[in-house]
Short mmCIF file of C-alpha atoms in Angstrom, two decimals:
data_model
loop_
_atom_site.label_atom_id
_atom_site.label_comp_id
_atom_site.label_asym_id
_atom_site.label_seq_id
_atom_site.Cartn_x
_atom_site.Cartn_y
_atom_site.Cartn_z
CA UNK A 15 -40.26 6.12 10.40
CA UNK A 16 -39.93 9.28 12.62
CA UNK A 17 -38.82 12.54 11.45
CA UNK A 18 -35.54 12.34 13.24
CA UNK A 19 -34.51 9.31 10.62
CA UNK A 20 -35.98 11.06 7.43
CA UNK A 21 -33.50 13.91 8.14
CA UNK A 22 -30.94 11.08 8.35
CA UNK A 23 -31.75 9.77 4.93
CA UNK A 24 -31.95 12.91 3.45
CA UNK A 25 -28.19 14.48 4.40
CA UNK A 26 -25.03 13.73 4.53
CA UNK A 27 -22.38 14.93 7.50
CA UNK A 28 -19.67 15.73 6.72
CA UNK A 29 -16.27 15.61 9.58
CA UNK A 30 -13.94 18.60 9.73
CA UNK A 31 -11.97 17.41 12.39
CA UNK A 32 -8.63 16.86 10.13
CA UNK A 33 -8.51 20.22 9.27
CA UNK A 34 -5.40 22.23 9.48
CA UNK A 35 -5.22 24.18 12.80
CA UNK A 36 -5.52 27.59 12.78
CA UNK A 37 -2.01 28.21 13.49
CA UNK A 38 -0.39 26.57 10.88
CA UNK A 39 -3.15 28.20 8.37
CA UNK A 40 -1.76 31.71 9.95
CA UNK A 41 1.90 30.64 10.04
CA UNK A 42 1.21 29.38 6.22
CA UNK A 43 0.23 32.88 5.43
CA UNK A 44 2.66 34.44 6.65
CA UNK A 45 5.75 33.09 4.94
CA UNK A 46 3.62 33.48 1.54
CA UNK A 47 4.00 36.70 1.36
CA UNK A 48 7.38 36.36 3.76
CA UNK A 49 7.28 38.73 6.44
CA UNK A 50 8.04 37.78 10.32
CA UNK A 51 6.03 37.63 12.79
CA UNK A 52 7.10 41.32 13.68
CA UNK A 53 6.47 42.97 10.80
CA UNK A 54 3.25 41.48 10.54
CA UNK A 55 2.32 42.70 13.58
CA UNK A 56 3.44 46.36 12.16
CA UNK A 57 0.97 45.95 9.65
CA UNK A 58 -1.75 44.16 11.49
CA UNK A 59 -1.69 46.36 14.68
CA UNK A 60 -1.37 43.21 16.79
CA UNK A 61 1.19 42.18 19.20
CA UNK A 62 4.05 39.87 18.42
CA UNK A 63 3.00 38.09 21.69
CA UNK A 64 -0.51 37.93 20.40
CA UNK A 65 0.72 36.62 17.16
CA UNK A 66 3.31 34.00 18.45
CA UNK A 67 0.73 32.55 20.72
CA UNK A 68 -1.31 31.89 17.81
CA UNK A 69 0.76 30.30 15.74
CA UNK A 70 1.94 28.10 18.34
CA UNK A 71 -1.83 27.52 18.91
CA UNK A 72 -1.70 28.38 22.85
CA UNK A 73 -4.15 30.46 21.68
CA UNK A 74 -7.25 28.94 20.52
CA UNK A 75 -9.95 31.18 19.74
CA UNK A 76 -8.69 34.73 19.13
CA UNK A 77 -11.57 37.79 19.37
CA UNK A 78 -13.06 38.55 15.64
CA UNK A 79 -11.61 42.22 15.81
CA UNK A 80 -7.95 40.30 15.98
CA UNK A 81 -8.82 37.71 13.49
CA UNK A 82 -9.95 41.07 11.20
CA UNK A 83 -6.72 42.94 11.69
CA UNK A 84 -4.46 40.09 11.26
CA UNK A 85 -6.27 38.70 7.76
CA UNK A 86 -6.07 42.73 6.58
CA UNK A 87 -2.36 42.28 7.57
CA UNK A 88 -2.00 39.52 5.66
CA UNK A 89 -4.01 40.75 2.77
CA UNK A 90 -6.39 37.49 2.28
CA UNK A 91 -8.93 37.47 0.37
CA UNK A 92 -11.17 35.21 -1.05
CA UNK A 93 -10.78 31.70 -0.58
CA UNK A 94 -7.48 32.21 1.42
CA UNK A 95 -9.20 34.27 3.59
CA UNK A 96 -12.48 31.82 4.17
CA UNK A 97 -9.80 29.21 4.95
CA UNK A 98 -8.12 31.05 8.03
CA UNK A 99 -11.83 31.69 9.13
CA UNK A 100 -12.49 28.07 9.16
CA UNK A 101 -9.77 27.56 11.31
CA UNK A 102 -10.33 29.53 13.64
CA UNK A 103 -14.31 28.32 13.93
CA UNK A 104 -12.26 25.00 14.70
CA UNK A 105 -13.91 21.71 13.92
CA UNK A 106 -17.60 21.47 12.81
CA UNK A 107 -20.20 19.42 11.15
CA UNK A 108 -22.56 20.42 8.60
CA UNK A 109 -25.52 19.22 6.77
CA UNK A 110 -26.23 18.70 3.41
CA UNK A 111 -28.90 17.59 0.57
CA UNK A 112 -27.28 13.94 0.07
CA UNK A 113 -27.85 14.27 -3.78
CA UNK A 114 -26.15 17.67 -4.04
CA UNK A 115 -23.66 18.44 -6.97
CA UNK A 116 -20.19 18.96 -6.75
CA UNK A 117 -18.68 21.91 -5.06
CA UNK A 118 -18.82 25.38 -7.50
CA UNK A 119 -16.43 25.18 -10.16
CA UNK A 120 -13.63 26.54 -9.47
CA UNK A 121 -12.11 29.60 -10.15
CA UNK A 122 -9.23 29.07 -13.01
CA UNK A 123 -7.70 32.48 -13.17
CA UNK A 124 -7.10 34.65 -10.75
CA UNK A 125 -9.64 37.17 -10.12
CA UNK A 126 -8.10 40.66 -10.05
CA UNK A 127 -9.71 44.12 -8.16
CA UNK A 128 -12.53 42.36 -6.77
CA UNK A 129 -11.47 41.67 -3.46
CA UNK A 130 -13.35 44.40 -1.65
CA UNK A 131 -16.70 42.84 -3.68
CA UNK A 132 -15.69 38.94 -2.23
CA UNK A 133 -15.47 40.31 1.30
CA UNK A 134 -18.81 42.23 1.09
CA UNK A 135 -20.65 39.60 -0.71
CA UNK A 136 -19.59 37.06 2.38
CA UNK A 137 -20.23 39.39 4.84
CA UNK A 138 -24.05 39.95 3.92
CA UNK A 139 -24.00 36.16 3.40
CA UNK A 140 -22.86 35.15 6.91
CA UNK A 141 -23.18 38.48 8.86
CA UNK A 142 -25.93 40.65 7.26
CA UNK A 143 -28.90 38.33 7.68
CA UNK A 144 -29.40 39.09 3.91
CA UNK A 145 -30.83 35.78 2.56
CA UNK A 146 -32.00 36.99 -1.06
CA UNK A 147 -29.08 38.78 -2.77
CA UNK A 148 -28.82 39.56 -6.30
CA UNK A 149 -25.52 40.99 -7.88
CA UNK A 150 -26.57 43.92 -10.45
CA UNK A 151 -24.62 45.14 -13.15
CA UNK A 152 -23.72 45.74 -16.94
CA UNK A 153 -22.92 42.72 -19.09
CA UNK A 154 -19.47 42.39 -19.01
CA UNK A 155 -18.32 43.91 -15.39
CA UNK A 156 -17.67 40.23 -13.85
CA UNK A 157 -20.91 39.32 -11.90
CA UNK A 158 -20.46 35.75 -12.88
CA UNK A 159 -16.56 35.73 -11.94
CA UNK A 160 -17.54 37.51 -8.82
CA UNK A 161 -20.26 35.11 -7.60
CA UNK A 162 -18.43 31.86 -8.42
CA UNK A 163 -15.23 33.52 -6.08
CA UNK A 164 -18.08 34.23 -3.61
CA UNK A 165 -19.36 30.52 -3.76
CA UNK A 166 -16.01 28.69 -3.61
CA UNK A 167 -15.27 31.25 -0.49
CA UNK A 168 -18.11 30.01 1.19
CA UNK A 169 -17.52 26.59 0.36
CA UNK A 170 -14.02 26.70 1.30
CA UNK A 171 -14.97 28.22 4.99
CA UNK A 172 -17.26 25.10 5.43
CA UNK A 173 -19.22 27.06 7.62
CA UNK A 174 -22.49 26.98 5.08
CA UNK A 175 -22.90 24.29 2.20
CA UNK A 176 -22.90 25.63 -0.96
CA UNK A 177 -25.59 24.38 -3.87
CA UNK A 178 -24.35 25.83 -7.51
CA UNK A 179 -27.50 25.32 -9.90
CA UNK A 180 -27.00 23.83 -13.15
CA UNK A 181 -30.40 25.97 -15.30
CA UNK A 182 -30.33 23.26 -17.75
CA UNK A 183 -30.88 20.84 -14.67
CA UNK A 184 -27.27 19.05 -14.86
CA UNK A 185 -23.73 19.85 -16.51
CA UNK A 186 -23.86 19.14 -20.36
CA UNK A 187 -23.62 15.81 -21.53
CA UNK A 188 -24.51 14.64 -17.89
CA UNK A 189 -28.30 13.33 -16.57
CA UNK A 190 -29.63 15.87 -14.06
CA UNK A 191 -29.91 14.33 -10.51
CA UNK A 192 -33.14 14.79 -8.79
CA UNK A 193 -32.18 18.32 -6.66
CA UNK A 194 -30.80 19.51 -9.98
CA UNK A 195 -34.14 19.27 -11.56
CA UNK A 196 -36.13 20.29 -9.30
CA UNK A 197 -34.03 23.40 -8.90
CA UNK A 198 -34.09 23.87 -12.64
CA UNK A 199 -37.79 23.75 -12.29
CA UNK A 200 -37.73 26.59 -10.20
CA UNK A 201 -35.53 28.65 -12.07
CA UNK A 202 -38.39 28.12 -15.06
CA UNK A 203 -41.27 29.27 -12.21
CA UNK A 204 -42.25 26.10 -11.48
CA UNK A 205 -44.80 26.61 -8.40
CA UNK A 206 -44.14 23.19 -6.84
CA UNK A 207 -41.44 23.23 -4.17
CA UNK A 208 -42.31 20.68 -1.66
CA UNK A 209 -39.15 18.63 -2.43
CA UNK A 210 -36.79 21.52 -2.02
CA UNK A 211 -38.36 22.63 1.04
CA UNK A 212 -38.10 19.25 2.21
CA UNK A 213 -34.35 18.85 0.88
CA UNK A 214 -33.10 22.05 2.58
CA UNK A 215 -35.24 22.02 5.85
CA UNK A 216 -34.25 24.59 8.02
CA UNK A 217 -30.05 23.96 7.52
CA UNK A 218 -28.19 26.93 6.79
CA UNK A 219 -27.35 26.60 2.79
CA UNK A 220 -26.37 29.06 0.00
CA UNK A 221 -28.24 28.56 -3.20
CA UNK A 222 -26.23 29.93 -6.19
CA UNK A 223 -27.89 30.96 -9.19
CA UNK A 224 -25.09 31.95 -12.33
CA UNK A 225 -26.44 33.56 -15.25
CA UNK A 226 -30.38 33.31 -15.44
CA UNK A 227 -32.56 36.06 -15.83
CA UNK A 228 -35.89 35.47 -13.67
CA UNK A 229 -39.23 35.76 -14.52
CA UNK A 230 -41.94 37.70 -11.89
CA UNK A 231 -43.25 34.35 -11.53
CA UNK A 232 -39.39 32.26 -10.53
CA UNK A 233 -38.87 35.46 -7.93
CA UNK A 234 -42.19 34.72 -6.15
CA UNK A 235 -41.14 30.94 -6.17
CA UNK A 236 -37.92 31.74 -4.48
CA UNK A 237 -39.82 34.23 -1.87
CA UNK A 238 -42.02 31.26 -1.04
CA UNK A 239 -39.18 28.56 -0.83
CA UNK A 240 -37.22 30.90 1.52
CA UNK A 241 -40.48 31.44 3.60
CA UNK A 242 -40.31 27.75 4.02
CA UNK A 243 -36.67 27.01 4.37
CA UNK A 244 -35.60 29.60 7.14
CA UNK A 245 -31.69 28.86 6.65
CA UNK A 246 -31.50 29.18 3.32
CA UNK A 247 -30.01 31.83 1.37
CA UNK A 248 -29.84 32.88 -2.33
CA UNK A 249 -27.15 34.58 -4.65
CA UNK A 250 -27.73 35.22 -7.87
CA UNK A 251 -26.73 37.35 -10.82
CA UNK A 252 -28.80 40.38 -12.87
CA UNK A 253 -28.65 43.06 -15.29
CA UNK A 254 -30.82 45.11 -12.86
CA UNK A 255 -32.14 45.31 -9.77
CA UNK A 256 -35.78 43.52 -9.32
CA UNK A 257 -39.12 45.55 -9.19
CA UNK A 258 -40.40 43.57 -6.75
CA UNK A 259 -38.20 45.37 -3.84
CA UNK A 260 -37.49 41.91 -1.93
CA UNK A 261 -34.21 41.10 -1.04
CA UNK A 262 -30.96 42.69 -1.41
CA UNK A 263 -28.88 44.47 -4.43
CA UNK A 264 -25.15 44.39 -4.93
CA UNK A 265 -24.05 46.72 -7.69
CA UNK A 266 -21.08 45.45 -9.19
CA UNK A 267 -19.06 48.41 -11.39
CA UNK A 268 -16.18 48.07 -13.85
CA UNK A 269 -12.58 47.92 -12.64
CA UNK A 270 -11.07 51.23 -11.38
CA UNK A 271 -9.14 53.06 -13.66
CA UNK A 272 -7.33 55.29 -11.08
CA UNK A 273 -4.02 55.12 -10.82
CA UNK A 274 -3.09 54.41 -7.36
CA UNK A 275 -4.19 51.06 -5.71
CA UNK A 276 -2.53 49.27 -2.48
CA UNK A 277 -0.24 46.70 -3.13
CA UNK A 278 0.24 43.36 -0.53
CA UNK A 279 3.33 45.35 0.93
CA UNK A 280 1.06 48.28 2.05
CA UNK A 281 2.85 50.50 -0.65
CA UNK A 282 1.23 52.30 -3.30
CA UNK A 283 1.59 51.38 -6.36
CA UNK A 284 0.50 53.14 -9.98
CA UNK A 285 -1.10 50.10 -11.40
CA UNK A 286 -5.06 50.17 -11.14
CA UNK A 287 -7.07 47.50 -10.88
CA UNK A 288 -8.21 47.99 -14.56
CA UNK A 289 -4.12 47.76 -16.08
CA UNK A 290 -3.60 44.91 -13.80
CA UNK A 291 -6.12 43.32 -15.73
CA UNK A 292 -5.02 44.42 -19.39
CA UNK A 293 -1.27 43.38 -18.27
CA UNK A 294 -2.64 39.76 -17.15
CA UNK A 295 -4.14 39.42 -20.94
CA UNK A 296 -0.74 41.10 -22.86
CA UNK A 297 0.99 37.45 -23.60
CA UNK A 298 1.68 39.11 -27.01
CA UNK A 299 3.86 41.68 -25.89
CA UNK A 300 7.69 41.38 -25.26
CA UNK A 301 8.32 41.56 -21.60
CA UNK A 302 10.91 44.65 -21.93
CA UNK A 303 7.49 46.48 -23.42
CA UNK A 304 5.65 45.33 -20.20
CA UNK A 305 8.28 47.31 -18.13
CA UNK A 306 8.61 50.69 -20.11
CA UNK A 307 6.79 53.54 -18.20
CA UNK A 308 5.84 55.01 -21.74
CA UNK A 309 3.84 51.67 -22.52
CA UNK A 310 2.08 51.39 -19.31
CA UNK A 311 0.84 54.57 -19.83
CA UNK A 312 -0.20 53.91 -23.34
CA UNK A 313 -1.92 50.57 -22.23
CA UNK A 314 -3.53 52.54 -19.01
CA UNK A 315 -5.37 54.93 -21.37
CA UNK A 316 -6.25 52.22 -23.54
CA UNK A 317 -8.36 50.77 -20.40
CA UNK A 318 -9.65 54.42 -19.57
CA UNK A 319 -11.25 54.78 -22.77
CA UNK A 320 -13.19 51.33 -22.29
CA UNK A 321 -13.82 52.60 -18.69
CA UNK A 322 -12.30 49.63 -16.84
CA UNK A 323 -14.90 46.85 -18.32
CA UNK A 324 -13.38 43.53 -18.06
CA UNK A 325 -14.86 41.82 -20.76
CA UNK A 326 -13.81 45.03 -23.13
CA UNK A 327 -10.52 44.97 -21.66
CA UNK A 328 -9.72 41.41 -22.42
CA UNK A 329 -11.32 41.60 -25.54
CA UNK A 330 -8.59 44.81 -26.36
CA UNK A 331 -5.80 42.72 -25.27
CA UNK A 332 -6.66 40.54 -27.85
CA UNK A 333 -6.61 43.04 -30.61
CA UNK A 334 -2.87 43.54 -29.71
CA UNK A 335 -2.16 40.83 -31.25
CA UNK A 336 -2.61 42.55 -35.03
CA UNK A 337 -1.80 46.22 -33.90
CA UNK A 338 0.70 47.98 -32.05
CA UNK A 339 -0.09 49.21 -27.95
CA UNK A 340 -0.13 53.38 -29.61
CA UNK A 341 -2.27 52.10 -32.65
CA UNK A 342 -4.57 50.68 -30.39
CA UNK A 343 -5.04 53.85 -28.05
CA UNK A 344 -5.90 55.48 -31.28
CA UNK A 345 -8.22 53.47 -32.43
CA UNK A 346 -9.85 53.70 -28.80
CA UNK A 347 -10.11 57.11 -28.31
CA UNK A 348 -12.03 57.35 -32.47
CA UNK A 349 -13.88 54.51 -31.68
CA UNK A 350 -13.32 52.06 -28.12
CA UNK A 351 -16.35 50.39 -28.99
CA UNK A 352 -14.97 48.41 -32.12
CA UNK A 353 -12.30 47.47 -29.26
CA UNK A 354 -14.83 45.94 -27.08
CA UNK A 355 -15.42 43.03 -29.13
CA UNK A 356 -12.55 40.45 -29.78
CA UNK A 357 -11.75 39.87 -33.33
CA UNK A 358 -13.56 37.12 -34.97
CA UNK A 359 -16.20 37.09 -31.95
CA UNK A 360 -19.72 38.55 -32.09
CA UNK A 361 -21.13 36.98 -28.91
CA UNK A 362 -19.34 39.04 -26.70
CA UNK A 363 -20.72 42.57 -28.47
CA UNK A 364 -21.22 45.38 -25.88
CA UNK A 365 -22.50 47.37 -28.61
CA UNK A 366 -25.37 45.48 -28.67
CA UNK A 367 -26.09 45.26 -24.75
CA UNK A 368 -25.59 48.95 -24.00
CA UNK A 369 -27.97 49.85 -27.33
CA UNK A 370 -30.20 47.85 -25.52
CA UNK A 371 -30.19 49.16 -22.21
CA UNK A 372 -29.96 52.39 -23.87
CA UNK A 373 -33.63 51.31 -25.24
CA UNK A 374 -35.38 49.94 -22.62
CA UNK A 375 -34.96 53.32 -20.40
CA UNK A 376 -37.97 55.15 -19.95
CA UNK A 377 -38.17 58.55 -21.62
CA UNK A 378 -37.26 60.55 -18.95
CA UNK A 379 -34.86 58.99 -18.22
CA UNK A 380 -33.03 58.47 -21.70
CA UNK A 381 -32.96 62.08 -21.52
CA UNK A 382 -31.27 62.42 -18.37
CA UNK A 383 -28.66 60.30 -19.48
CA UNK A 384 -28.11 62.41 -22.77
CA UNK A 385 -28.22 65.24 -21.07
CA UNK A 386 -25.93 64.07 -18.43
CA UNK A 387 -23.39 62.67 -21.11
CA UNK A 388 -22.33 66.09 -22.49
CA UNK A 389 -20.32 66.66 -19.37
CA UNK A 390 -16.88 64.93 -20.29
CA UNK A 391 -15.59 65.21 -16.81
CA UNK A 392 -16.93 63.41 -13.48
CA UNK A 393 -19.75 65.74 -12.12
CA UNK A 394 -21.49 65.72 -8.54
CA UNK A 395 -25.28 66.04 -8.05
CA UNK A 396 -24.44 69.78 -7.04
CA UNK A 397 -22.62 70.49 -10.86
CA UNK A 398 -25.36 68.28 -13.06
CA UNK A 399 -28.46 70.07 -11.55
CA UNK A 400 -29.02 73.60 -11.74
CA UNK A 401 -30.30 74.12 -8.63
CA UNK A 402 -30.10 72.20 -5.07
CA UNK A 403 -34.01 72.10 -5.09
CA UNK A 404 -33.84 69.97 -8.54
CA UNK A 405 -32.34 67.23 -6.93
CA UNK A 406 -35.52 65.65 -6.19
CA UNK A 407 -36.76 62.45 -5.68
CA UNK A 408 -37.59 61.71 -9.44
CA UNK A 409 -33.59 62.66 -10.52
CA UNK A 410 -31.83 60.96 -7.81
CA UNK A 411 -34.23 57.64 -8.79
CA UNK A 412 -32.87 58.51 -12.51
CA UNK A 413 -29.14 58.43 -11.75
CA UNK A 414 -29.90 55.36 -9.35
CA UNK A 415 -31.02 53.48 -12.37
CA UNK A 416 -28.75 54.40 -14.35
CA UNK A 417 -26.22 53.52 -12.10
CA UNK A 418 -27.66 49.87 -11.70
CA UNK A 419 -27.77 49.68 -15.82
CA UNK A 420 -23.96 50.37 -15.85
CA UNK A 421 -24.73 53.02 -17.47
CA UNK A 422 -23.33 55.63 -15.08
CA UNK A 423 -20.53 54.57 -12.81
CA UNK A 424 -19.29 56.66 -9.49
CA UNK A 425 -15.71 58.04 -10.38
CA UNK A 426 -13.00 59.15 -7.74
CA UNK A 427 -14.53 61.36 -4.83
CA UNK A 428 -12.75 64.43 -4.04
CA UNK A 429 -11.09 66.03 -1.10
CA UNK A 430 -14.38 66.70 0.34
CA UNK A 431 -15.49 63.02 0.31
CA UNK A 432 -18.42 64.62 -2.39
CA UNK A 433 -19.91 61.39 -4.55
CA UNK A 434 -18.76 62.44 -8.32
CA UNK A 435 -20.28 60.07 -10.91
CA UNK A 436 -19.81 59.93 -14.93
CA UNK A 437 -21.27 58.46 -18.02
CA UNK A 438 -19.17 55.72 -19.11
CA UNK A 439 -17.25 56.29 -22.72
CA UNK A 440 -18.56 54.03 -24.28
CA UNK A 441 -22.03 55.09 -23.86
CA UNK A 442 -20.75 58.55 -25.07
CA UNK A 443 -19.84 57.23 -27.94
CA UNK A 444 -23.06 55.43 -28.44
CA UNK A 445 -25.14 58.03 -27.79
CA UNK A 446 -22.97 60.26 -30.21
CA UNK A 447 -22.96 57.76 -32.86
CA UNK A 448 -27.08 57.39 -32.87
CA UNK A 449 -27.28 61.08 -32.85
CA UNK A 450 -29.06 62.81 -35.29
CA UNK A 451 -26.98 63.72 -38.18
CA UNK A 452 -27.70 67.86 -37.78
CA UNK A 453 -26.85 67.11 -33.83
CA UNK A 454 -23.59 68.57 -33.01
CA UNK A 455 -20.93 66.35 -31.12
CA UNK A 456 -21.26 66.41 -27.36
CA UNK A 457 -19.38 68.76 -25.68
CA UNK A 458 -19.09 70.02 -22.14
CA UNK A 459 -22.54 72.30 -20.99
CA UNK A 460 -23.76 73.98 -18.06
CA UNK A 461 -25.25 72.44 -15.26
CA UNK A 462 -28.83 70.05 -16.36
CA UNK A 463 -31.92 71.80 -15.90
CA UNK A 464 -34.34 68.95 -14.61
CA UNK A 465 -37.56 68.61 -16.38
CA UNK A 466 -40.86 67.41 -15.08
CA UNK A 467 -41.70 64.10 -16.54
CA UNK A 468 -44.58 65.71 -18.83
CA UNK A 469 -42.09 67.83 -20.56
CA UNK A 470 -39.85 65.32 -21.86
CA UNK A 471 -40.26 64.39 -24.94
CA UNK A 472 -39.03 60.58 -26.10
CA UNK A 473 -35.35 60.53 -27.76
CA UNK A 474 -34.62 58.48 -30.71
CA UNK A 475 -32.13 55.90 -30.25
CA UNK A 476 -33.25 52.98 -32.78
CA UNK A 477 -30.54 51.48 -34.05
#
């Protein structure tokens, strides 16, 4: 048997030729969010003609940059957006393992202030050349919402098959079919890949990984499997980014808590990402409450003081249940981390997760972010050093890290376009609440005065 008829045996093709055309996926857009053809071309920046000939499909494959304008226009994102793409690739065949699982589970809520992250994430996918691409971030900030939009996006766009691993080997209370396991005995740093090599080939294929934390030894499996299988590419979620320095990092941070965002009408609007997200979660409330001014602002600071975290958010939308929207801001400014968990639920404790992170720093450091937490307001590199020649090589590695920890977040940039960053609340808190009882509460200080590594002496944070 040649190798032309193994490659038949092992994948399946599958025919897109049924597929909506790309002008009735446009013209479907359209009317969803019901604006004409002209005034999409207002907010597109492409000409009625342009967009008429389209729709009427007289026009069959339209330059990217016109594509680009007219899905901003339209404001897809996401799936919707991977779906226009497809249609305008046109029809196309594509290869995969023929014991592969289902597609990526989809998506059952919407997924709300991420929509900058899904377009990134799919660009490095099918644009960047990136083939090894961990999300980074703090427990709690959505990678694993973010990454399962990703894969159904990609799936969607059938322009690269999509492989979700199951850890365990298979979905619970289901036998693990034979890809399945071998990819779960990867993900435990299982050194022998000659069936995955030979299941992928050289077909282009996104491997996603939810929710496993890899050893040194399943990394070096996974740079070995992509030597091997030159199409394939990996996503996959961690709390940090790897030591090893292959591949690529995508910091994910918690939802913005400024108050402007763009709505799909081009408008401005004063709901930020972060109150969308708390108003999604307030079933309890009457709807006349979700409509007062005076409430939205109460439930906007409620999300500042948990500094836009999803999973703290939801978990304080739960708590309204038992108290009042202004009992609730008070209990988050004393204390937003008994907010962060939902009542009755101690598996979803940030407490615990930040302590740790808070932990595992290196001395230095631990000290750099205590230091840097005194200053209550968002500060640039220029206000938290002393002196330009302080911001060295060793400090900017310190706030990288403790960016990628979720422990520091960038806030709003000024006029200037000047980064500003901040320590989240939270951690404030924290850090306030292990202090030493003869420590006074943090309040704002002068600028930080870096010290050399030898100088620092190790903080105490044990719990």
């Amino acid at each position: 048997m040649n190798s032309t008829q193994n490659r038949d045996e092992r994948t399946v093709t599958l025919d897109h030729q049924t597929s909506p055309t790309l002008g009735a996926v446009l013209k479907a857009a359209r009317r969803r969010i019901g604006v004409t053809q002209t005034q999409l071309a207002d907010l597109s920046s492409v000409s009625v003609r342009t967009i008429r000939d389209l729709e009427l499909d007289l026009t069959q494959n339209p330059r990217r940059e016109t594509l680009r304008l007219l899905l901003d226009g339209l404001r897809l994102t996401g799936v919707q957006r991977a779906r226009v793409e497809e249609a305008a690739a046109g029809p196309s065949t594509r290869d995969i393992p023929a014991d592969s699982p289902a597609p990526p589970p989809a998506v059952l809520e919407p997924t709300i202030g991420r929509e900058r992250d899904i377009e990134a994430l799919m660009g490095l996918i099918k644009f960047g050349g990136h083939r090894l691409i961990r999300v980074v971030g703090m427990a709690g900030v959505g990678k694993s919402r973010l990454i399962q939009e990703v894969a159904g996006a990609m799936d969607a766009s059938a322009q690269m098959p999509v492989v979700w691993a199951e850890p365990e080997g298979g979905p619970a209370g289901k036998p693990a079919d034979r890809l399945q396991a071998h990819i779960a005995a990867l993900l435990r740093g299982d050194s022998e890949l000659g069936y995955l090599a030979t299941a992928f080939g050289t077909n282009d294929i996104l491997l996603v990984v939810p929710d496993v934390t890899m050893s040194p030894g399943t990394q070096a499996a996974l740079r070995r499997l992509l030597v091997r299988c030159r199409g394939l590419h990996v996503l996959y979620e961690a709390r940090e980014g790897s030591k090893w320095g292959a591949g690529t990092d995508y910091p994910v941070f918690p939802l913005s808590v400024a108050d402007r965002s763009v709505g799909p009408t081009g408008r401005e609007s004063a709901v930020s990402p972060a109150l969308q997200l708390m108003l999604s979660r307030c079933s309890s409330l009457e709807r006349e409450a979700l409509v007062d001014s005076r409430i939205m602002a109460v439930l906007a600071g409620i999300c500042q003081s948990l500094d836009g975290i999803p999973q703290a958010i939801e978990a304080a939308a739960a708590w309204l249940l038992l108290y009042s929207p202004d009992q609730l801001l008070s209990l988050a400014r004393r204390n937003p981390i008994k907010l962060a968990t939902p009542p009755g639920n101690d598996t979803a404790d940030l407490r615990a997760v930040l302590g740790a992170s808070i932990k595992s720093l290196h001395p230095r450091d631990a000290d750099v972010l205590r230091q840097l937490a005194a200053h209550s307001l968002p500060w640039t590199m220029a206000q938290a050093f002393a002196s330009p020649e302080q911001v060295g090589d060793s400090a900017l590695s310190a706030i990288h890290l403790l960016c990628t920890r979720g422990l520091v977040r960038p806030a709003n940039w000024d006029a200037g376009g000047t980064p500003r960053f901040t320590v989240l609340n939270l951690v404030r808190h924290l850090l306030a609440e292990r202090a030493a009882p003869a420590t006074p509460a943090l309040e704002s200080r002068g600028p930080l005065r870096w010290q050399s590594p030898a100088s620092v002496e190790s903080p105490s944070y044990a719990a």
